[in-house]
XYZ file of C-alpha atoms in Angstrom:
683
model
C -2.420 47.199 45.582
C -4.972 48.211 42.898
C -7.864 50.632 43.483
C -10.348 47.723 43.530
C -8.240 46.043 46.187
C -8.108 49.183 48.281
C -11.838 49.554 48.065
C -12.376 46.038 49.080
C -10.087 46.439 52.048
C -11.771 49.678 53.133
C -15.214 48.063 52.765
C -14.075 45.077 54.739
C -12.752 47.220 57.584
C -16.025 49.373 57.710
C -18.224 46.296 57.631
C -16.040 44.536 60.306
C -16.612 47.507 62.716
C -20.426 47.416 61.993
C -20.651 43.620 62.385
C -18.639 43.542 65.640
C -20.677 46.390 67.188
C -23.958 44.645 66.192
C -22.754 41.321 67.674
C -21.527 42.617 70.954
C -24.524 44.895 71.561
C -27.052 42.208 70.767
C -29.387 41.207 73.570
C -30.249 37.894 72.030
C -26.677 36.580 71.078
C -25.581 34.046 73.655
C -21.897 33.903 72.555
C -20.982 37.215 71.042
C -17.252 36.796 71.256
C -17.278 33.349 69.590
C -19.790 34.517 66.934
C -17.866 37.621 66.129
C -14.538 35.706 65.887
C -16.021 33.057 63.691
C -17.584 35.648 61.361
C -14.294 37.511 61.149
C -12.338 34.384 60.294
C -14.713 33.500 57.533
C -15.166 36.950 56.125
C -11.513 37.937 56.120
C -10.321 34.599 54.717
C -12.383 35.434 51.658
C -11.559 39.161 51.612
C -7.818 38.392 51.914
C -8.021 35.801 49.253
C -10.013 38.187 47.014
C -7.496 40.930 47.453
C -4.533 38.532 46.588
C -6.445 37.231 43.548
C -7.180 40.791 42.341
C -3.508 41.444 41.996
C -3.253 38.757 39.403
C -4.875 39.645 36.141
C -5.757 36.032 35.267
C -7.749 35.693 38.610
C -9.263 39.144 38.760
C -12.896 37.936 38.184
C -12.407 35.092 40.795
C -10.958 37.685 43.126
C -14.070 39.959 42.880
C -16.391 37.056 43.669
C -14.309 36.009 46.625
C -14.237 39.518 47.886
C -18.096 39.619 47.420
C -18.381 36.487 49.649
C -16.274 38.011 52.410
C -18.042 41.477 52.346
C -21.545 39.924 52.228
C -20.722 37.602 55.006
C -21.129 40.460 57.452
C -24.818 40.724 56.375
C -25.466 37.834 58.822
C -24.443 40.300 61.607
C -27.672 42.199 60.916
C -29.490 39.237 62.540
C -27.768 40.268 65.756
C -29.324 43.804 65.752
C -31.855 44.724 68.468
C -33.663 46.858 65.909
C -36.678 44.922 64.472
C -36.266 46.444 60.918
C -32.500 45.722 60.828
C -33.103 42.256 62.211
C -35.733 41.575 59.536
C -33.417 42.605 56.774
C -30.674 40.350 58.127
C -33.080 37.344 58.187
C -33.543 37.853 54.470
C -29.947 38.572 53.343
C -27.999 36.057 55.456
C -27.775 33.485 52.669
C -26.523 35.876 49.927
C -22.851 35.026 50.557
C -23.461 31.395 49.769
C -24.727 32.346 46.355
C -21.515 34.291 45.675
C -19.685 31.261 47.070
C -21.118 28.875 44.520
C -20.630 31.361 41.744
C -16.920 31.685 42.669
C -16.515 27.963 42.979
C -18.006 27.301 39.530
C -15.902 30.207 38.008
C -12.604 28.761 39.276
C -10.074 28.513 37.731
C -11.160 29.656 34.226
C -12.563 32.892 35.471
C -15.890 32.450 33.521
C -18.983 30.238 33.312
C -18.718 27.842 30.328
C -21.852 25.757 29.831
C -25.714 26.110 30.111
C -25.669 23.780 33.144
C -23.220 26.017 35.000
C -25.148 29.143 34.124
C -28.406 27.451 35.350
C -26.822 26.247 38.582
C -25.450 29.722 39.427
C -28.697 31.455 38.464
C -30.700 28.955 40.723
C -28.467 29.556 43.586
C -28.964 33.368 43.402
C -32.711 32.970 43.060
C -33.042 30.367 45.879
C -30.721 32.160 48.406
C -32.406 35.536 47.897
C -36.017 34.588 47.360
C -36.152 31.549 49.783
C -35.393 33.517 53.029
C -37.724 36.250 51.991
C -40.568 33.921 51.513
C -39.800 32.205 54.874
C -39.870 35.628 56.543
C -43.320 36.296 55.083
C -44.794 33.243 56.867
C -42.797 32.957 60.177
C -42.858 35.225 63.190
C -39.387 34.262 64.229
C -36.905 31.463 63.892
C -37.239 29.996 67.341
C -35.471 32.847 69.173
C -37.625 34.004 72.124
C -35.440 37.176 72.639
C -35.137 38.177 68.932
C -36.932 41.299 67.824
C -40.206 41.186 65.891
C -40.125 40.189 62.280
C -41.548 43.228 60.419
C -41.826 41.300 57.141
C -44.384 38.761 58.294
C -47.590 38.893 56.115
C -49.333 36.196 58.126
C -48.064 33.674 60.574
C -48.472 30.192 59.254
C -46.353 27.311 60.368
C -47.604 25.134 57.478
C -46.535 27.736 54.961
C -43.207 28.263 56.699
C -42.656 24.454 56.684
C -43.490 24.240 53.004
C -41.065 27.053 52.179
C -38.484 25.366 54.326
C -38.852 21.993 52.591
C -38.781 23.613 49.205
C -35.745 25.551 50.172
C -33.985 22.276 51.278
C -34.919 20.235 48.206
C -33.947 22.951 45.729
C -30.854 23.528 47.683
C -29.925 19.814 47.532
C -30.502 19.944 43.709
C -28.170 22.923 43.437
C -25.574 21.270 45.572
C -25.844 18.007 43.556
C -25.460 19.956 40.295
C -22.436 21.793 41.698
C -20.841 18.385 42.789
C -21.584 16.963 39.410
C -19.892 19.929 37.582
C -16.846 19.672 39.872
C -16.539 15.885 39.292
C -16.798 16.305 35.558
C -14.156 19.011 35.590
C -11.896 16.870 37.747
C -12.222 13.840 35.328
C -11.406 16.009 32.322
C -8.520 17.884 33.945
C -4.951 17.319 33.145
C -2.448 16.581 35.907
C -1.322 20.156 36.362
C -4.925 21.353 36.352
C -5.821 18.678 38.994
C -3.060 20.043 41.271
C -4.714 23.486 41.015
C -8.227 22.214 41.463
C -7.442 19.600 44.217
C -7.285 21.785 47.316
C -10.139 24.035 46.374
C -12.449 21.157 45.273
C -11.671 19.025 48.404
C -12.491 21.904 50.727
C -15.498 22.933 48.836
C -16.728 19.377 48.748
C -16.444 19.153 52.495
C -18.356 22.380 52.858
C -21.148 21.246 50.623
C -21.371 17.977 52.494
C -21.673 19.724 55.808
C -24.188 22.120 54.321
C -26.367 19.197 53.209
C -25.953 17.432 56.610
C -26.976 20.654 58.472
C -29.999 21.032 56.079
C -31.318 17.605 56.784
C -30.184 17.595 60.388
C -32.337 20.715 61.030
C -35.401 18.641 60.197
C -34.434 16.255 63.042
C -32.871 18.408 65.668
C -32.251 22.148 65.896
C -29.307 21.407 68.179
C -27.591 19.221 65.576
C -28.272 21.842 62.850
C -26.536 24.593 65.024
C -23.448 22.448 65.638
C -23.196 21.534 61.982
C -23.557 25.195 61.073
C -20.478 26.109 63.043
C -18.542 23.366 61.324
C -19.840 24.726 58.058
C -18.402 28.103 58.868
C -14.934 26.797 59.179
C -15.247 24.508 56.248
C -16.231 27.371 54.096
C -13.422 29.442 55.524
C -10.943 26.727 54.402
C -11.750 27.226 50.727
C -9.917 30.555 50.281
C -7.099 29.144 52.358
C -6.838 26.283 49.887
C -6.701 28.752 46.990
C -3.929 30.715 48.839
C -1.998 27.540 49.384
C -2.003 27.099 45.556
C -0.519 30.558 45.217
C 2.172 29.889 47.837
C 3.061 26.669 46.035
C 3.381 28.642 42.725
C 5.561 31.214 44.515
C 7.707 28.376 45.872
C 7.921 26.955 42.256
C 8.997 30.272 41.083
C 11.568 30.441 43.822
C 13.065 27.142 42.591
C 13.670 28.529 39.062
C 17.378 28.850 39.928
C 17.451 24.958 40.072
C 15.962 24.935 36.563
C 18.851 27.108 35.350
C 21.294 24.421 36.669
C 19.253 21.586 35.068
C 19.193 23.365 31.748
C 22.911 23.973 31.826
C 23.419 20.271 32.327
C 20.955 19.265 29.575
C 22.636 17.340 26.739
C 19.958 17.636 24.117
C 16.525 19.013 23.357
C 14.722 16.124 25.123
C 16.623 16.850 28.388
C 15.756 20.528 28.129
C 12.108 19.719 27.587
C 12.144 17.417 30.595
C 13.738 20.086 32.800
C 10.963 22.497 31.772
C 8.293 20.014 32.435
C 9.519 19.423 35.894
C 9.717 23.175 36.572
C 6.151 23.915 35.451
C 4.794 20.431 36.790
C 3.238 19.846 33.332
C 4.182 16.423 31.809
C 2.363 17.416 28.644
C 4.592 20.536 27.911
C 5.947 20.748 24.340
C 8.986 22.747 23.338
C 9.344 24.401 19.956
C 12.281 26.444 18.533
C 11.893 29.349 16.170
C 14.080 29.286 13.125
C 14.083 32.815 11.717
C 15.929 32.080 8.470
C 13.439 29.415 7.486
C 10.409 31.137 9.129
C 9.077 27.948 10.900
C 8.939 26.126 14.152
C 10.690 22.926 14.940
C 10.639 20.520 17.787
C 13.559 19.116 19.812
C 14.138 16.434 17.192
C 14.294 18.933 14.357
C 10.883 18.079 12.741
C 8.402 20.760 11.911
C 6.141 21.832 14.740
C 2.698 23.083 14.100
C 2.482 25.734 16.837
C -0.933 27.114 15.692
C -2.570 23.703 15.832
C -0.997 22.834 19.225
C -1.943 26.191 20.709
C -5.651 25.525 20.037
C -5.950 23.366 23.106
C -2.921 24.704 25.098
C -1.501 27.892 26.199
C 1.712 29.198 24.621
C 4.396 31.161 26.451
C 7.114 32.633 24.216
C 10.712 32.698 25.239
C 12.690 35.687 24.338
C 16.478 36.476 24.362
C 17.905 39.838 23.529
C 14.550 41.001 22.453
C 13.955 38.202 19.896
C 11.789 35.161 20.208
C 13.869 31.963 20.282
C 11.380 29.397 21.563
C 7.871 28.625 22.640
C 6.478 26.616 25.628
C 3.164 24.982 24.789
C 1.722 23.988 28.130
C -1.515 23.226 29.918
C -3.830 26.315 30.326
C -3.990 25.688 34.111
C -0.179 26.366 34.478
C 0.175 29.727 36.310
C 0.998 32.436 33.829
C 3.459 34.107 36.117
C 5.247 30.880 36.787
C 5.475 30.153 32.989
C 6.745 33.649 32.464
C 9.429 33.158 35.164
C 10.430 29.859 33.721
C 10.609 31.351 30.175
C 12.728 34.207 31.449
C 15.110 31.834 33.200
C 15.331 29.478 30.220
C 16.036 32.336 27.665
C 19.753 31.893 27.470
C 19.654 28.141 27.443
C 17.003 27.944 24.760
C 18.768 30.638 22.722
C 21.757 28.235 22.697
C 19.499 25.342 21.748
C 17.967 27.428 19.000
C 21.399 28.090 17.559
C 22.120 24.342 17.667
C 18.862 23.600 15.803
C 19.681 26.259 13.252
C 23.079 24.681 12.689
C 21.566 21.256 12.481
C 18.970 22.403 9.977
C 21.639 24.091 7.898
C 23.846 21.095 8.172
C 20.995 18.849 7.093
C 20.245 21.021 4.091
C 23.883 21.273 3.030
C 24.425 17.506 3.471
C 21.349 16.783 1.514
C 22.485 19.285 -1.233
C 26.005 17.672 -1.179
C 24.602 14.161 -1.363
C 22.494 15.283 -4.411
C 25.715 16.546 -6.246
C 26.933 13.727 -8.500
C 30.556 14.966 -8.346
C 33.476 13.613 -6.403
C 34.244 15.497 -3.218
C 37.569 15.372 -1.324
C 38.788 16.982 1.886
C 42.503 17.380 1.835
C 45.242 19.083 3.946
C 47.712 21.602 2.512
C 50.392 18.907 1.948
C 47.933 16.730 -0.002
C 46.795 14.181 2.585
C 43.281 12.809 1.970
C 40.950 13.300 4.961
C 37.494 12.398 3.553
C 35.800 11.826 0.326
C 32.259 11.355 -1.257
C 31.577 9.612 -4.484
C 31.740 6.290 -6.335
C 34.664 4.009 -5.749
C 34.912 3.416 -9.542
C 35.866 7.022 -9.979
C 38.900 6.783 -7.560
C 42.462 6.111 -8.502
C 42.905 3.706 -5.603
C 40.282 1.922 -3.375
C 38.845 4.173 -0.605
C 40.536 2.210 2.254
C 43.909 3.072 0.712
C 43.069 6.630 -0.111
C 42.079 8.019 3.391
C 45.276 8.978 5.126
C 47.481 8.712 2.069
C 49.238 11.616 0.179
C 48.212 12.605 -3.297
C 51.920 12.280 -4.406
C 51.817 8.669 -3.517
C 48.496 8.022 -5.443
C 48.513 10.276 -8.478
C 51.007 10.929 -11.252
C 53.523 13.501 -10.332
C 52.270 16.192 -12.761
C 48.630 15.743 -11.580
C 49.618 15.869 -7.959
C 51.675 18.976 -8.441
C 48.760 20.633 -10.221
C 46.290 19.824 -7.381
C 48.708 20.855 -4.637
C 49.295 24.091 -6.307
C 45.640 24.763 -6.492
C 45.117 23.769 -2.828
C 47.965 26.133 -1.737
C 46.483 28.986 -3.709
C 42.958 28.431 -2.352
C 44.159 28.251 1.343
C 46.521 31.278 1.005
C 44.136 33.655 -0.865
C 40.652 32.297 -0.100
C 39.938 32.424 -3.892
C 38.541 29.618 -5.889
C 41.191 27.606 -7.636
C 40.702 25.177 -10.594
C 42.750 22.381 -12.071
C 42.232 20.076 -14.972
C 43.927 16.684 -15.379
C 43.725 13.288 -16.982
C 43.904 9.976 -15.359
C 43.978 6.313 -16.756
C 41.135 4.487 -14.872
C 40.494 0.870 -15.755
C 42.546 1.232 -19.032
C 40.215 4.128 -20.045
C 41.618 7.729 -20.246
C 39.316 10.109 -18.424
C 39.527 13.858 -17.938
C 38.608 15.617 -14.654
C 38.129 19.233 -13.536
C 38.752 20.166 -9.850
C 37.288 23.207 -8.143
C 39.211 23.935 -4.910
C 37.869 26.060 -2.048
C 39.371 26.790 1.404
C 37.876 25.388 4.550
C 39.860 27.148 7.301
C 43.422 25.513 6.939
C 42.154 22.639 4.824
C 40.724 22.440 1.330
C 37.590 20.970 -0.279
C 37.923 19.672 -3.864
C 34.863 19.169 -5.947
C 35.937 17.033 -8.901
C 33.769 16.488 -12.013
C 34.342 13.926 -14.743
C 34.412 16.006 -17.934
C 35.498 13.224 -20.212
C 32.202 13.244 -22.086
C 32.341 16.937 -22.426
C 35.908 16.823 -23.839
C 34.752 14.243 -26.330
C 31.962 16.510 -27.475
C 34.242 19.477 -27.654
C 36.605 17.485 -29.759
C 33.834 16.193 -31.985
C 32.592 19.774 -32.250
C 35.992 20.951 -33.421
C 36.362 18.034 -35.727
C 32.912 18.527 -37.311
C 33.745 22.322 -37.931
C 36.968 21.152 -39.592
C 34.980 18.698 -41.701
C 32.387 21.316 -42.534
C 35.142 23.667 -43.729
C 36.737 20.918 -45.766
C 33.435 19.893 -47.192
C 32.687 23.425 -48.177
C 36.115 23.749 -49.797
C 35.711 20.339 -51.491
C 32.244 21.494 -52.778
C 33.670 24.737 -54.155
C 36.569 22.892 -55.897
C 34.019 20.273 -57.299
C 31.907 23.133 -58.546
C 34.836 24.900 -60.107
C 35.886 21.513 -61.842
C 32.444 20.886 -63.071
C 32.143 24.444 -64.499
C 35.618 24.252 -65.960
C 35.219 20.824 -67.492
C 31.588 21.261 -68.612
C 29.678 24.443 -69.113
C 32.781 26.622 -69.365
C 34.315 24.486 -72.107
C 31.060 24.506 -74.089
C 30.733 28.248 -73.661
C 34.358 28.802 -74.966
C 33.574 26.514 -77.931
C 30.318 28.367 -78.500
C 32.194 31.667 -78.527
C 34.665 30.335 -81.126
C 31.837 29.018 -83.198
C 30.018 32.315 -83.171
C 33.160 34.211 -84.182
C 33.734 31.824 -87.032
C 30.194 31.992 -88.155
C 30.285 35.726 -88.163
C 33.491 35.676 -90.448
C 31.703 33.280 -92.902
C 28.327 35.039 -92.871
C 29.058 37.095 -96.031
C 31.334 34.703 -97.929
C 29.669 31.410 -97.203
C 26.173 31.742 -95.725
C 25.564 27.985 -95.761
C 28.558 27.389 -93.643
C 27.711 30.081 -91.360
C 24.291 28.538 -90.883
C 25.789 25.168 -90.117
C 28.128 26.772 -87.549
C 25.121 28.556 -85.912
C 23.163 25.300 -85.654
C 26.025 23.623 -83.856
C 26.423 26.592 -81.531
C 22.761 26.381 -80.680
C 23.205 22.732 -79.820
C 26.286 23.632 -77.645
C 24.214 26.157 -75.867
C 21.425 23.743 -75.076
C 23.944 21.245 -73.723
C 25.552 24.053 -71.574
C 22.213 25.031 -70.161
C 21.424 21.311 -69.330
C 24.738 20.982 -67.530
C 24.181 24.253 -65.622
C 20.636 23.111 -64.577
C 22.083 19.777 -63.312
C 24.777 21.673 -61.453
C 22.226 23.913 -59.831
C 20.098 20.922 -58.867
C 23.061 19.433 -57.010
C 23.512 22.699 -55.146
C 19.939 23.223 -54.268
C 17.030 21.782 -56.285
C 14.543 24.461 -57.368
C 11.623 22.003 -56.863
C 12.513 21.924 -53.198
C 12.169 25.696 -52.781
C 9.096 25.898 -54.992
C 6.993 22.787 -54.122
C 8.429 21.393 -50.900
C 10.167 18.228 -49.646
C 7.540 15.762 -50.839
C 7.730 16.861 -54.506
C 11.585 17.126 -54.312
C 11.771 13.506 -52.975
C 9.378 12.278 -55.703
C 11.649 13.903 -58.339
C 14.670 12.408 -56.731
C 13.081 8.980 -56.798
C 12.005 9.390 -60.455
C 15.617 9.863 -61.560
C 16.879 6.720 -59.623
C 17.749 3.531 -61.376
C 15.746 1.160 -59.031
C 12.158 1.273 -57.547
C 11.812 3.707 -54.570
C 8.783 4.044 -52.463
C 8.438 7.539 -50.945
C 6.173 8.640 -48.085
C 6.492 12.311 -46.954
C 4.179 14.867 -45.459
C 2.627 17.440 -47.853
C 2.904 20.191 -45.192
C 6.078 22.364 -45.489
C 8.766 22.045 -42.967
C 11.284 24.914 -42.160
C 13.642 25.452 -45.172
C 16.833 24.367 -43.362
C 15.028 21.150 -42.223
C 13.801 20.423 -45.706
C 17.209 20.856 -47.130
C 18.878 18.617 -44.560
C 16.305 15.918 -45.079
C 16.571 16.249 -48.884
C 20.367 15.682 -48.811
C 20.108 12.822 -46.349
C 17.832 11.022 -48.749
C 19.945 12.091 -51.797
C 23.188 10.939 -50.304
C 21.684 7.671 -49.017
C 20.298 6.917 -52.550
C 23.654 7.720 -54.112
C 25.338 5.285 -51.683
C 22.751 2.696 -52.338
C 23.207 2.955 -56.074
C 27.024 2.605 -55.747
C 27.367 -0.090 -53.088
C 24.171 -1.615 -51.724
C 23.192 -3.980 -54.653
C 19.587 -3.400 -53.553
C 16.383 -4.262 -55.290
C 14.114 -1.812 -53.467
C 14.301 1.281 -51.283
C 11.816 2.829 -48.882
C 11.947 6.558 -47.979
C 9.733 7.601 -45.073
C 9.554 11.177 -43.685
C 7.322 11.844 -40.734
C 6.749 14.662 -38.231
C 6.531 13.575 -34.533
C 6.719 15.623 -31.270
C 8.334 18.574 -32.831
C 11.001 16.575 -34.813
C 11.307 15.498 -38.445
C 12.068 11.864 -38.710
C 13.826 10.791 -41.994
C 14.432 7.123 -42.719
C 15.919 5.474 -45.811
C 15.926 1.589 -45.815
C 17.235 -0.838 -48.483
C 17.343 -4.601 -48.849
C 20.984 -4.611 -50.007
C 24.103 -6.300 -48.782
C 24.583 -3.949 -45.809
C 27.885 -3.517 -43.961
C 28.038 0.256 -44.405
C 30.492 2.017 -42.041
C 29.500 5.633 -41.271
C 33.082 6.379 -40.066
C 34.555 5.624 -43.510
C 34.152 8.089 -46.244
C 33.099 11.671 -46.207
C 29.577 11.266 -47.485
C 27.779 9.962 -44.364
C 30.007 11.806 -42.089
C 29.155 15.058 -43.907
C 25.451 14.330 -43.624
C 25.954 13.746 -39.827
C 27.656 17.093 -39.520
C 24.882 18.810 -41.472
C 22.105 17.123 -39.243
C 24.050 17.928 -35.997
C 24.430 21.538 -37.059
C 20.608 21.694 -36.735
C 20.820 20.010 -33.233
C 19.725 16.690 -34.739
C 21.041 13.179 -34.797
C 22.075 10.645 -37.514
C 22.185 6.881 -36.920
C 23.273 4.199 -39.408
C 22.210 0.595 -38.814
C 23.793 -1.791 -41.441
C 24.249 -5.360 -40.608
C 25.914 -7.516 -43.354
C 23.345 -9.353 -45.434
C 20.416 -7.537 -43.902
C 20.489 -4.168 -45.617
C 21.023 -0.639 -44.407
C 18.718 1.810 -42.547
C 19.670 5.432 -42.177
C 17.615 7.463 -39.601
C 17.901 11.141 -39.082
C 16.025 13.155 -36.360
C 15.871 16.869 -36.833
C 14.184 19.423 -34.561
C 11.600 21.332 -36.568
C 9.573 23.225 -33.913
């Protein structure tokens, strides 16, 4: 018992002794034994209830008020005193316990006053029940008791004034009672089922007490005898209020005692909904919500696995956390009226079961994430035994060697070529035996189309999971890359041989001839000056032709105008040397050197092919820059029918463009003409 509880107990014992002595020594109390017994029953029912409530932290405020009702109830015993001064004080203070009673009733079960109306009702009760008897004592000699001591507080004896005070007391008291009833009715209508079970006994007994009080108040105006009889009924009605509160505590204790049944129900629960229903029954709260904490994802989920907003739900409800091994595993979101100790006992009993449910939720969440991840993977997936039996698969039927209904339960050796099956079974055995990742690459003929697959094999206990990806496109790209590299090397070699032939057959021969002419002129210079002069003129002409051939050769390697003035000027020069009309549109802004060179040679090779094969009458060259790419288009109105896969010219251009991460497309329908389009990234 707390210090406050001990103080209340000691005060109650002391006041009991004083009250009993005053009652039994009174010379104007007709039934001292009955009066003393009635006062003891009422006072100690409140004191006992208050002491019990003080032991519960959530009911401490209510316990203080209940104790105050019981302790101040003994003030009525002062009216039994034979001393005039003590008797006068008792006639003033007898109603104070009723003020504490109204205060305690309106505090229950929250422990505080919540609205202005409640505050006003409690304040009015304290004022009326303290000031009213005092005013009545000022104007009345006594209360109809012939043997009672003299009232020492009388200022002047006036029956009219006393009646006026009495009527005012009654009407204001009726208003306070009506306000109290209205507040209780409003609370009852707004209360949840669990809260109504808590409020019910207390509100019913309190309502009966208030009704008897009103009947006694109005009955006193008709007959003092009726008022006295109703007053005794009022005593026992008031005394039943704390008993109703204690009955609620006893029921809570009984509910806590049945927690063992809850453990059995939780053990039999098949899913989260059954677990939640068992908890609802244990707490008597049909609105209870259950949430599981997933530490790896740092969030709350409900029994169905959906996200649960605990913060939002807790704004209008109370949350009791469930722990297991020192860690939070779940939360019970229940009605605020549910007894905290009962909720704590239920949470403790449900800890193990909810920890298991939390683990199941965690596994479900992980399984859902992994399943979503696996479904998002476009690859084929197989689950197979060590001996190669197919257990399950995921993927498109078109990617399978046989229909799905034939695959499941069949062995890889019965479905796949022998070499492919041996390769896969070897990888499966390695993965299962070592736990390491195994890979295998193989080819299959599906729908008369050769396709290449890559399998990654991992162990799953004594089975294996194969993730199979179609790498046919990648293989084609790798082959194309290797072929393009070979073509680039061949093109480079061919360009060097062509350069060597051109130099040997052209400029080199002229330079050799020039050297012979110069030596011959030198030998004739003294003997035959005219002949020497003729030889020097011929050598000069040979030198000019050699220089022209070298310039033409250099222009074929890399035109100087392209480096000096840019792509637009270079294309105009190229068009000027052509034998048919060419319309050129190109940006004046410079492009990266590699892009300009690639674009120039695309146009150059295209014009060369047009001049040889197209029989065209006009050509359009259009170069634009769009979205970070250079677009080069060459169109003619010739005979069409060009095949980019034949000959090395267009294929070499494609390699040059693709080396810059670009693309080259040729559209050449017979009789319509040819259009060559290159797209080259240029930043």
